[in-house]
Amino acid sequence: MERSLSGSRTHRHGLEETVPSDIKFRIQNNAAHNKRLTPFTEKSSKSCSDTVIHTPLFNKNLHDRRLSDQGLDVTRHRSRLENRQVRDKSYYKGLIYQKGYEIASEIKRLSKQVNMMETDKSYYYACKQKAEKQASELKDMQGILLDYNMVDDWCTTEAEISEIREELQRIKAENQVASAEVEKIFDMRKKKEFLVHELETDISQERYVTDILSSTSSPHFQDRYKGLNKEDEDLKSDLMKLEEELRSLETEREKLEEKCRSVNKLQAYSLLGKLSEEQKKRDTLFNEQAENDSSLDISKLRQRKSEHYDLLRSISSQSRIVKSQINQKQSELENVCKEFNNIQTERVQKLSKLKSREKLIDAFLATFSEKQHELLRQLMESRNRIKELLELMSSQLNFDGFGGHSREIQMQNIEESKARESLKQELLELMAKEALEDKLLEEVLKLKQEFETKKNEIDRFSNVELLETQFETKKKDLLTEVEAYRKQRNAYKCILQDLQIKYNTLEETLQKNEVYKELSKLEKQWQYSEQSNFAIEQFLAEAKIRGYYSPVKKSTIDTMRYTNELRIAK
């Protein structure tokens, strides 16, 4: 029993062991046997390369080995094998099937877990995208709010247009620099993504090659594969050592950062102590000045400054009102000019239409008498024909009374009916012509009325001198108003200049004051210390970013390249 189990284990693991000839299994290494074994390995390699989990496909129609006595080719000796329990091929088949079903159930369970993880991952990715979008929108809204606050500050302080333009140019330059940096970062990210994609393709190709090598049964390839695996394990151990060294270096770096922070904190505390001392000195100086009644002068200066600010605001508001009034008058002038031009164009169009109508009326009146004579002539001809026909009819009727033929009478009747129809048609044509004459007369009357109205309009608009005088009077009034507003603006400018001179003198007196100088020095020192702290924080953040990602990436890329070169060389 022990020997049979050892033989089955050696057959499972693919190892060669020395077994006695009477218990050793005979395995057929046929072409059919190899063909039956290769598809399972190919499916496993494809599943590894395509990252798709398949349930194991156990071929139940196994090739029976040349066995006797229910699966064992054994020379039986009655003395040795009396108490031995023999197990046939079906027992081992059942074990294999049981293990296969267990593996399949485990694979199904793992595939369900993988699907759950993928759904969670997709949901997390969607939530992450939403959060990024909302963060970007919030940043945009914060930028817009900052812009509005800046505009509000400018309106309250009433800054000059030149200063605003300078700030705008500075902001544009900063935006251009920032956009250039963003483009550089985007290009770097694209390059890194391309490198990562290349590495992924190389890894997938190497996995495919390893699957093919594992599927082949040649010992030479298997030995090479084992050697490469050993080299890979060595490289992995080296990589683990390097990672440990990197972690130790990171801990040392963190310690150094803590030391730097402690140094910066000490410097900040020292600066705060100095600042408190300076503030105490400032308070003592203020108290001394209060004793010397210098505080009254400062309060007076501040009151004057506030009064000047109020005057400047009132003058600026008045100047804005004057500018708005000037713009209104200019817009009114433009509207009057546009109306005058529109009236002239309408007058020209109406004159052209009247001239065309006059030409049509003249042509109609010139041809009207001729057409009337022709119509009268046609009437006379038709009447003469009617008389002739009536005379013929009367003569023929008299002839019938004296013994005329019936056929001739019928022919005469037909001719009379035709003549009547022609007379009816001519009468209808005459009626239509009379209706046309009436319509033409009505149109002539309408045209005469329109002509009279157009003449009246032309007479009204022909008086261009009156319109020009009205336009010139309005223009003169507007120009006088504009000149008055300009004079007011010049007067306000003079007042503003005087106030600016007074403001400059007050600023000079303030700058000469020693307390103001000391305060400005302390503020500059404080700003310098804040800038240095900010620069140190930026440097530490950049060092963190560089230390965490780039060396690990470089080491992994170098190891992967080295392993690929070794595999290609062998």
XYZ file of C-alpha atoms in Angstrom:
570
model
C 0.000 0.000 0.000
C 2.814 2.432 0.893
C 4.616 1.631 -2.342
C 1.503 2.285 -4.464
C 1.004 5.661 -2.752
C 4.631 6.639 -3.308
C 4.250 5.698 -6.975
C 1.143 7.868 -7.342
C 2.917 10.807 -5.663
C 5.895 10.526 -7.991
C 3.569 10.419 -10.954
C 1.735 13.566 -9.655
C 4.816 15.685 -9.079
C 6.629 14.564 -12.189
C 9.689 13.249 -10.191
C 11.637 10.092 -10.967
C 12.149 7.667 -8.123
C 13.569 4.187 -7.992
C 10.658 1.754 -7.671
C 10.819 -2.006 -7.956
C 9.904 -3.460 -11.311
C 6.994 -5.480 -10.000
C 5.152 -2.385 -8.568
C 6.187 0.317 -11.090
C 3.401 1.768 -13.288
C 3.787 1.683 -17.069
C 2.999 5.089 -18.624
C 2.498 5.393 -22.362
C 4.190 8.505 -23.762
C 2.324 8.323 -27.055
C 1.520 11.153 -29.502
C -2.160 10.705 -28.628
C -1.382 10.933 -24.921
C 0.610 14.172 -25.457
C -2.146 15.616 -27.652
C -4.668 14.952 -24.912
C -2.512 16.660 -22.289
C -1.517 19.791 -24.260
C -4.966 21.493 -24.537
C -5.311 21.874 -20.775
C -1.930 23.640 -20.527
C -2.779 25.856 -23.485
C -6.069 26.831 -21.862
C -4.311 27.618 -18.602
C -1.753 29.799 -20.428
C -4.496 31.644 -22.281
C -6.415 32.223 -19.078
C -3.266 33.660 -17.471
C -2.548 35.952 -20.397
C -6.116 37.137 -20.845
C -6.761 37.413 -17.067
C -10.003 35.387 -17.412
C -10.843 32.667 -14.873
C -12.040 29.369 -16.427
C -13.393 26.334 -14.619
C -11.138 23.279 -15.034
C -12.112 20.944 -17.819
C -11.293 17.361 -16.749
C -11.299 14.954 -19.626
C -13.217 11.973 -18.314
C -12.384 9.785 -21.324
C -8.841 9.087 -20.073
C -6.541 6.858 -22.075
C -6.368 3.598 -20.261
C -2.842 2.489 -19.560
C -1.871 -1.071 -20.245
C -2.913 -2.492 -16.902
C -4.226 -5.837 -15.785
C -6.133 -7.022 -12.765
C -8.202 -3.875 -12.242
C -5.530 -1.213 -12.862
C -2.292 -2.766 -11.543
C 0.269 -4.725 -13.542
C 1.695 -6.747 -10.676
C 3.180 -10.200 -10.457
C 1.243 -11.517 -7.540
C 2.721 -13.883 -5.006
C 0.240 -15.474 -2.763
C 2.541 -15.363 0.246
C 3.313 -11.572 -0.071
C -0.072 -10.211 -1.162
C -2.568 -12.258 0.830
C -3.492 -9.443 3.250
C -2.994 -6.532 0.761
C -5.958 -4.289 -0.087
C -5.803 -3.544 -3.845
C -7.184 -0.209 -5.107
C -8.019 0.087 -8.792
C -8.023 3.015 -11.254
C -11.554 4.207 -10.418
C -10.540 5.082 -6.851
C -7.825 7.470 -8.025
C -10.170 8.844 -10.694
C -12.704 9.672 -8.004
C -10.061 11.438 -5.936
C -8.993 13.467 -8.965
C -12.608 14.394 -9.812
C -13.291 15.386 -6.202
C -10.235 17.640 -6.140
C -11.250 19.115 -9.502
C -14.741 19.969 -8.268
C -13.298 21.509 -5.116
C -10.936 23.634 -7.221
C -13.813 24.667 -9.520
C -15.975 25.735 -6.569
C -13.055 27.664 -5.115
C -12.469 29.372 -8.498
C -16.164 30.318 -8.701
C -16.062 31.772 -5.200
C -12.924 33.733 -6.045
C -14.453 34.964 -9.333
C -17.500 36.236 -7.405
C -15.210 38.048 -4.986
C -13.270 39.514 -7.920
C -16.499 40.736 -9.539
C -17.590 42.321 -6.251
C -14.210 44.013 -5.942
C -14.455 45.273 -9.540
C -17.921 46.745 -8.908
C -16.673 48.413 -5.717
C -13.677 49.694 -7.627
C -15.855 51.144 -10.416
C -18.156 52.796 -7.839
C -15.127 54.213 -6.026
C -13.734 55.494 -9.332
C -17.071 57.191 -10.179
C -17.235 58.791 -6.715
C -13.636 59.914 -7.098
C -14.397 61.517 -10.469
C -17.442 63.294 -8.983
C -15.356 64.568 -6.080
C -12.655 65.810 -8.457
C -15.253 67.587 -10.589
C -16.822 69.233 -7.550
C -13.374 70.237 -6.276
C -12.509 71.795 -9.644
C -15.855 73.646 -9.694
C -15.230 74.851 -6.139
C -11.785 76.109 -7.136
C -13.267 77.959 -10.118
C -15.924 79.536 -7.909
C -13.268 80.529 -5.370
C -11.271 82.190 -8.134
C -14.366 84.067 -9.340
C -15.112 85.141 -5.752
C -11.553 86.403 -5.354
C -11.934 88.389 -8.587
C -15.181 89.925 -7.339
C -13.584 90.768 -3.989
C -10.670 92.414 -5.791
C -13.047 94.497 -7.909
C -14.996 95.453 -4.772
C -11.776 96.528 -3.056
C -10.822 98.620 -6.077
C -14.259 100.262 -6.090
C -14.105 101.055 -2.369
C -10.530 102.351 -2.455
C -11.153 104.025 -5.854
C -7.858 102.998 -7.378
C -6.617 104.610 -10.570
C -7.023 102.996 -13.983
C -3.267 102.856 -14.578
C -2.725 100.819 -11.401
C -5.543 98.461 -12.342
C -4.035 97.964 -15.807
C -0.611 97.235 -14.330
C -2.105 94.659 -11.975
C -4.045 93.123 -14.854
C -0.879 92.781 -16.954
C 0.946 91.235 -14.000
C -1.851 88.723 -13.452
C -1.863 87.858 -17.172
C 1.893 87.225 -17.072
C 1.477 84.982 -14.010
C -1.326 83.083 -15.750
C 0.836 82.549 -18.830
C 3.690 81.197 -16.693
C 1.280 78.904 -14.816
C -0.268 77.626 -18.080
C 3.223 76.886 -19.461
C 4.081 74.929 -16.296
C 0.804 73.004 -16.526
C 1.537 72.097 -20.147
C 4.999 70.864 -19.173
C 3.528 68.738 -16.374
C 0.911 67.356 -18.784
C 3.616 66.404 -21.303
C 5.644 64.700 -18.565
C 2.570 62.789 -17.442
C 1.877 61.638 -21.009
C 5.455 60.389 -21.342
C 5.219 58.531 -18.028
C 1.903 56.948 -19.026
C 3.451 55.845 -22.327
C 6.381 54.248 -20.457
C 3.990 52.493 -18.063
C 1.983 51.169 -21.015
C 5.152 49.847 -22.654
C 6.162 48.146 -19.399
C 2.723 46.555 -19.079
C 2.931 45.214 -22.648
C 6.418 43.814 -21.946
C 5.168 42.150 -18.752
C 2.189 40.599 -20.580
C 4.494 39.300 -23.342
C 6.852 37.814 -20.763
C 3.955 36.132 -18.990
C 2.790 34.664 -22.286
C 6.315 33.381 -22.985
C 6.542 31.812 -19.524
C 3.181 30.085 -20.024
C 4.345 28.688 -23.356
C 7.618 27.512 -21.788
C 5.776 25.891 -18.907
C 3.410 24.152 -21.370
C 6.280 22.631 -23.386
C 7.625 19.305 -22.115
C 11.259 19.674 -23.283
C 13.696 19.548 -20.326
C 16.103 22.009 -21.955
C 13.544 24.820 -21.936
C 12.436 23.910 -18.434
C 16.020 24.095 -17.156
C 16.474 27.500 -18.782
C 13.185 28.633 -17.306
C 14.222 27.455 -13.831
C 17.518 29.315 -14.150
C 15.738 32.494 -15.163
C 13.318 32.060 -12.262
C 16.251 31.758 -9.879
C 17.779 34.920 -11.318
C 14.404 36.626 -10.982
C 14.187 35.572 -7.332
C 17.707 36.873 -6.717
C 16.792 40.172 -8.314
C 13.639 40.314 -6.222
C 15.670 39.743 -3.076
C 18.026 42.531 -4.176
C 15.018 44.742 -4.778
C 13.679 43.959 -1.290
C 17.046 44.904 0.184
C 17.039 48.146 -1.784
C 13.513 48.852 -0.576
C 14.601 48.274 3.013
C 17.510 50.645 2.475
C 15.102 53.157 0.959
C 12.824 52.859 3.987
C 15.747 53.428 6.310
C 16.746 56.471 4.265
C 13.173 57.732 4.429
C 13.169 57.389 8.216
C 16.444 59.290 8.370
C 14.989 61.949 6.114
C 11.909 62.253 8.339
C 14.162 62.671 11.346
C 16.097 65.396 9.534
C 12.831 67.065 8.547
C 11.692 67.014 12.158
C 14.992 68.579 13.153
C 14.561 71.268 10.474
C 11.045 71.889 11.686
C 12.234 72.157 15.244
C 14.917 74.642 14.107
C 12.294 76.625 12.207
C 10.015 76.576 15.235
C 12.809 77.856 17.422
C 13.503 80.631 14.934
C 9.800 81.476 14.787
C 9.565 81.547 18.594
C 12.624 83.790 18.766
C 11.115 86.105 16.152
C 7.845 86.174 18.086
C 9.746 87.088 21.258
C 11.543 89.869 19.427
C 8.234 91.034 17.996
C 6.642 91.117 21.435
C 9.599 93.119 22.757
C 9.312 95.547 19.852
C 5.584 95.847 20.451
C 6.263 96.679 24.092
C 8.750 99.340 22.975
C 6.154 100.697 20.573
C 3.579 100.864 23.364
C 6.025 102.743 25.592
C 6.773 105.180 22.777
C 3.060 105.713 22.207
C 2.591 106.407 25.902
C 5.459 108.902 25.878
C 3.980 110.637 22.844
C 0.606 110.743 24.570
C 2.272 112.475 27.482
C 3.822 114.984 25.068
C 0.436 115.614 23.384
C 1.659 114.112 20.109
C -1.406 111.897 19.929
C -3.515 114.979 19.209
C -1.466 115.756 16.103
C -1.830 112.178 14.856
C -5.596 112.250 15.428
C -5.816 115.568 13.562
C -3.799 114.135 10.682
C -6.059 111.097 10.561
C -9.144 113.300 10.571
C -7.718 115.347 7.717
C -6.865 112.185 5.849
C -10.426 110.887 6.262
C -11.826 114.269 5.144
C -9.604 114.227 2.074
C -10.730 110.677 1.292
C -14.374 111.776 1.553
C -13.728 114.749 -0.741
C -11.974 112.534 -3.263
C -14.870 110.079 -3.240
C -17.457 112.831 -3.713
C -15.442 114.401 -6.545
C -14.967 111.035 -8.251
C -18.714 110.339 -7.985
C -19.519 113.766 -9.456
C -17.031 113.224 -12.279
C -18.676 109.864 -13.021
C -22.096 111.555 -13.149
C -20.726 114.205 -15.532
C -19.214 111.508 -17.753
C -22.514 109.638 -17.840
C -24.374 112.826 -18.816
C -21.843 113.540 -21.586
C -22.296 110.004 -22.900
C -26.088 110.435 -22.865
C -25.878 113.681 -24.855
C -23.534 112.086 -27.350
C -25.928 109.174 -27.775
C -28.815 111.638 -28.325
C -26.755 113.440 -30.986
C -26.056 110.157 -32.730
C -29.750 109.237 -32.640
C -30.732 112.620 -34.177
C -28.172 112.147 -36.959
C -29.491 108.655 -37.644
C -33.094 109.929 -37.809
C -32.098 112.684 -40.229
C -30.318 110.196 -42.476
C -33.310 107.852 -42.380
C -35.671 110.717 -43.367
C -33.460 111.628 -46.314
C -33.318 108.032 -47.542
C -37.114 107.676 -47.242
C -37.604 110.910 -49.171
C -35.346 109.722 -51.998
C -37.179 106.387 -52.185
C -40.600 108.058 -52.290
C -39.477 110.446 -55.043
C -38.238 107.540 -57.149
C -41.570 105.707 -56.684
C -43.554 108.837 -57.650
C -41.486 109.313 -60.795
C -42.106 105.734 -61.871
C -45.866 106.148 -61.236
C -45.922 109.391 -63.262
C -44.286 107.606 -66.182
C -46.905 104.841 -66.062
C -49.777 107.386 -65.909
C -48.373 109.378 -68.851
C -48.053 106.229 -70.957
C -51.611 105.207 -70.108
C -53.019 108.674 -70.919
C -51.106 108.766 -74.222
C -52.593 105.423 -75.381
C -56.059 105.905 -73.856
C -57.539 108.047 -76.703
C -56.313 105.641 -79.400
C -57.750 102.621 -77.592
C -61.072 104.463 -77.135
C -61.298 105.274 -80.905
C -60.572 101.641 -81.791
C -63.300 100.408 -79.462
C -65.840 102.885 -80.924
C -64.915 101.821 -84.439
C -65.420 98.155 -83.528
C -68.844 99.079 -82.069
C -69.905 100.835 -85.290
C -68.762 97.880 -87.389
C -70.676 95.435 -85.235
C -73.841 97.574 -85.458
C -73.560 97.804 -89.265
C -73.173 94.053 -89.515
C -76.260 93.587 -87.322
C -78.276 95.863 -89.618
C -77.129 93.983 -92.709
C -78.026 90.668 -91.159
C -81.458 91.952 -90.188
C -82.075 93.158 -93.756
C -81.043 89.792 -95.146
C -83.334 88.035 -92.720
C -86.283 90.220 -93.665
C -85.676 89.705 -97.406
C -85.395 85.936 -96.976
C -88.556 85.843 -94.928
C -90.421 87.685 -97.697
C -89.001 85.236 -100.236
C -90.335 82.276 -98.233
C -93.749 83.819 -98.205
C -93.705 83.853 -101.992
C -92.688 80.186 -102.212
C -89.027 79.751 -101.046
C -87.327 76.438 -100.351
C -87.243 74.947 -96.844
C -83.522 74.095 -97.068
C -82.583 77.650 -97.699
C -84.720 78.683 -94.727
C -82.868 76.184 -92.518
C -79.519 77.462 -93.710
C -80.587 80.997 -93.008
C -81.731 80.004 -89.520
C -78.312 78.412 -88.831
C -76.552 81.531 -90.056
C -78.823 83.678 -87.905
C -78.037 81.558 -84.819
C -74.306 81.870 -85.541
C -74.683 85.622 -85.998
C -76.576 85.836 -82.705
C -73.838 83.905 -80.890
C -71.178 86.155 -82.389
C -73.236 89.200 -81.344
C -73.512 87.821 -77.819
C -69.753 87.291 -77.663
C -69.101 90.788 -78.960
C -71.563 92.200 -76.393
C -69.767 90.309 -73.626
C -66.442 91.629 -74.843
C -67.881 95.148 -74.897
C -69.166 94.702 -71.340
C -65.738 93.490 -70.215
C -64.062 96.420 -71.941
C -66.479 98.843 -70.268
C -65.678 97.241 -66.874
C -61.964 97.619 -67.635
C -62.542 101.264 -68.526
C -64.323 101.806 -65.184
C -61.453 100.111 -63.313
C -58.909 102.173 -65.184
C -60.774 105.359 -64.343
C -60.866 104.362 -60.656
C -57.138 103.620 -60.720
C -56.471 106.956 -62.396
C -58.426 108.730 -59.657
C -56.531 106.818 -56.968
C -53.225 107.630 -58.619
C -54.182 111.289 -58.767
C -55.001 111.265 -55.042
C -51.714 109.519 -54.221
C -49.883 111.959 -56.429
C -51.420 114.867 -54.535
C -50.496 113.311 -51.157
C -46.938 112.673 -52.347
C -46.701 116.235 -53.580
C -47.775 117.475 -50.155
C -45.155 115.255 -48.500
C -42.500 116.479 -50.911
C -43.472 120.067 -50.155
C -43.213 119.333 -46.470
C -39.818 117.597 -46.722
C -38.503 119.906 -49.414
C -38.129 122.603 -46.798
C -34.646 121.322 -45.911
C -33.569 124.642 -44.499
C -36.014 124.402 -41.596
C -34.845 120.873 -40.784
C -31.215 121.937 -40.969
C -31.868 124.918 -38.689
C -33.596 122.681 -36.149
C -30.729 120.187 -36.305
C -28.134 122.957 -35.910
C -29.953 124.465 -32.924
C -30.050 121.075 -31.203
C -26.396 120.513 -32.021
C -25.427 123.925 -30.610
C -27.354 123.256 -27.408
C -25.643 119.899 -26.958
C -22.204 121.371 -27.674
C -22.773 124.118 -25.097
C -23.751 121.492 -22.532
C -20.643 119.441 -23.389
C -18.403 122.501 -22.971
C -20.010 123.283 -19.613
C -19.418 119.720 -18.446
C -15.808 119.882 -19.642
C -15.263 123.082 -17.670
C -16.700 121.376 -14.606
C -14.393 118.417 -15.160
C -11.341 120.684 -15.437
C -12.364 122.450 -12.228
C -12.718 119.100 -10.465
C -9.319 118.063 -11.802
C -7.741 121.196 -10.310
C -9.421 120.463 -6.974
C -8.176 116.880 -7.116
C -4.628 118.028 -7.818
C -4.726 120.380 -4.826
C -6.031 117.593 -2.625
C -3.378 115.219 -3.959
C -0.665 117.748 -3.045
C -2.083 118.030 0.470
C -2.245 114.236 0.709
C 1.399 113.924 -0.353
C 2.471 116.454 2.273
C 0.582 114.531 4.939
C 2.209 111.289 3.820
C 5.645 112.902 4.005
C 4.958 114.032 7.563
C 3.835 110.519 8.459
C 6.920 108.944 6.898
C 9.168 111.299 8.847
C 7.598 110.096 12.082
C 9.899 107.628 13.911
C 7.113 105.384 15.212
C 5.828 104.832 11.674
C 9.351 103.945 10.509
C 9.810 101.383 13.282
C 6.427 99.828 12.524
C 7.257 99.537 8.813
C 10.597 97.871 9.652
C 8.904 95.333 11.923
C 6.295 94.558 9.257
C 9.029 93.985 6.669
C 10.859 91.627 9.040
C 7.633 89.728 9.668
C 6.951 89.394 5.925
C 10.517 88.192 5.317
C 10.181 85.522 8.022
C 6.838 84.366 6.565
C 8.378 84.124 3.085
C 11.303 82.063 4.418
C 8.901 79.698 6.238
C 6.817 79.294 3.093
C 9.924 78.559 0.999
C 11.081 75.916 3.520
C 7.639 74.235 3.466
C 7.653 74.166 -0.333
C 11.151 72.659 -0.366
C 10.105 69.945 2.106
C 6.987 69.104 0.083
C 9.027 68.814 -3.134
C 11.596 66.625 -1.366
C 8.811 64.337 -0.125
C 7.364 63.989 -3.618
C 10.768 63.231 -5.133
C 11.753 60.756 -2.412
C 8.628 58.635 -2.478
C 8.175 57.892 -6.180
C 11.077 58.469 -8.545
C 13.874 56.208 -7.071
C 11.549 53.236 -6.646
C 10.337 53.640 -10.206
C 13.889 53.879 -11.575
C 15.046 50.784 -9.671
C 12.059 48.716 -10.883
C 12.568 49.839 -14.500
C 16.300 48.953 -14.330
C 15.597 45.499 -12.866
C 12.937 44.758 -15.487
C 15.273 45.793 -18.309
C 18.099 43.692 -16.877
C 15.878 40.585 -16.643
C 14.576 41.121 -20.192
C 18.119 41.429 -21.557
C 19.179 38.206 -19.772
C 16.178 36.304 -21.139
C 16.757 37.573 -24.676
C 20.477 36.703 -24.480
C 19.758 33.146 -23.301
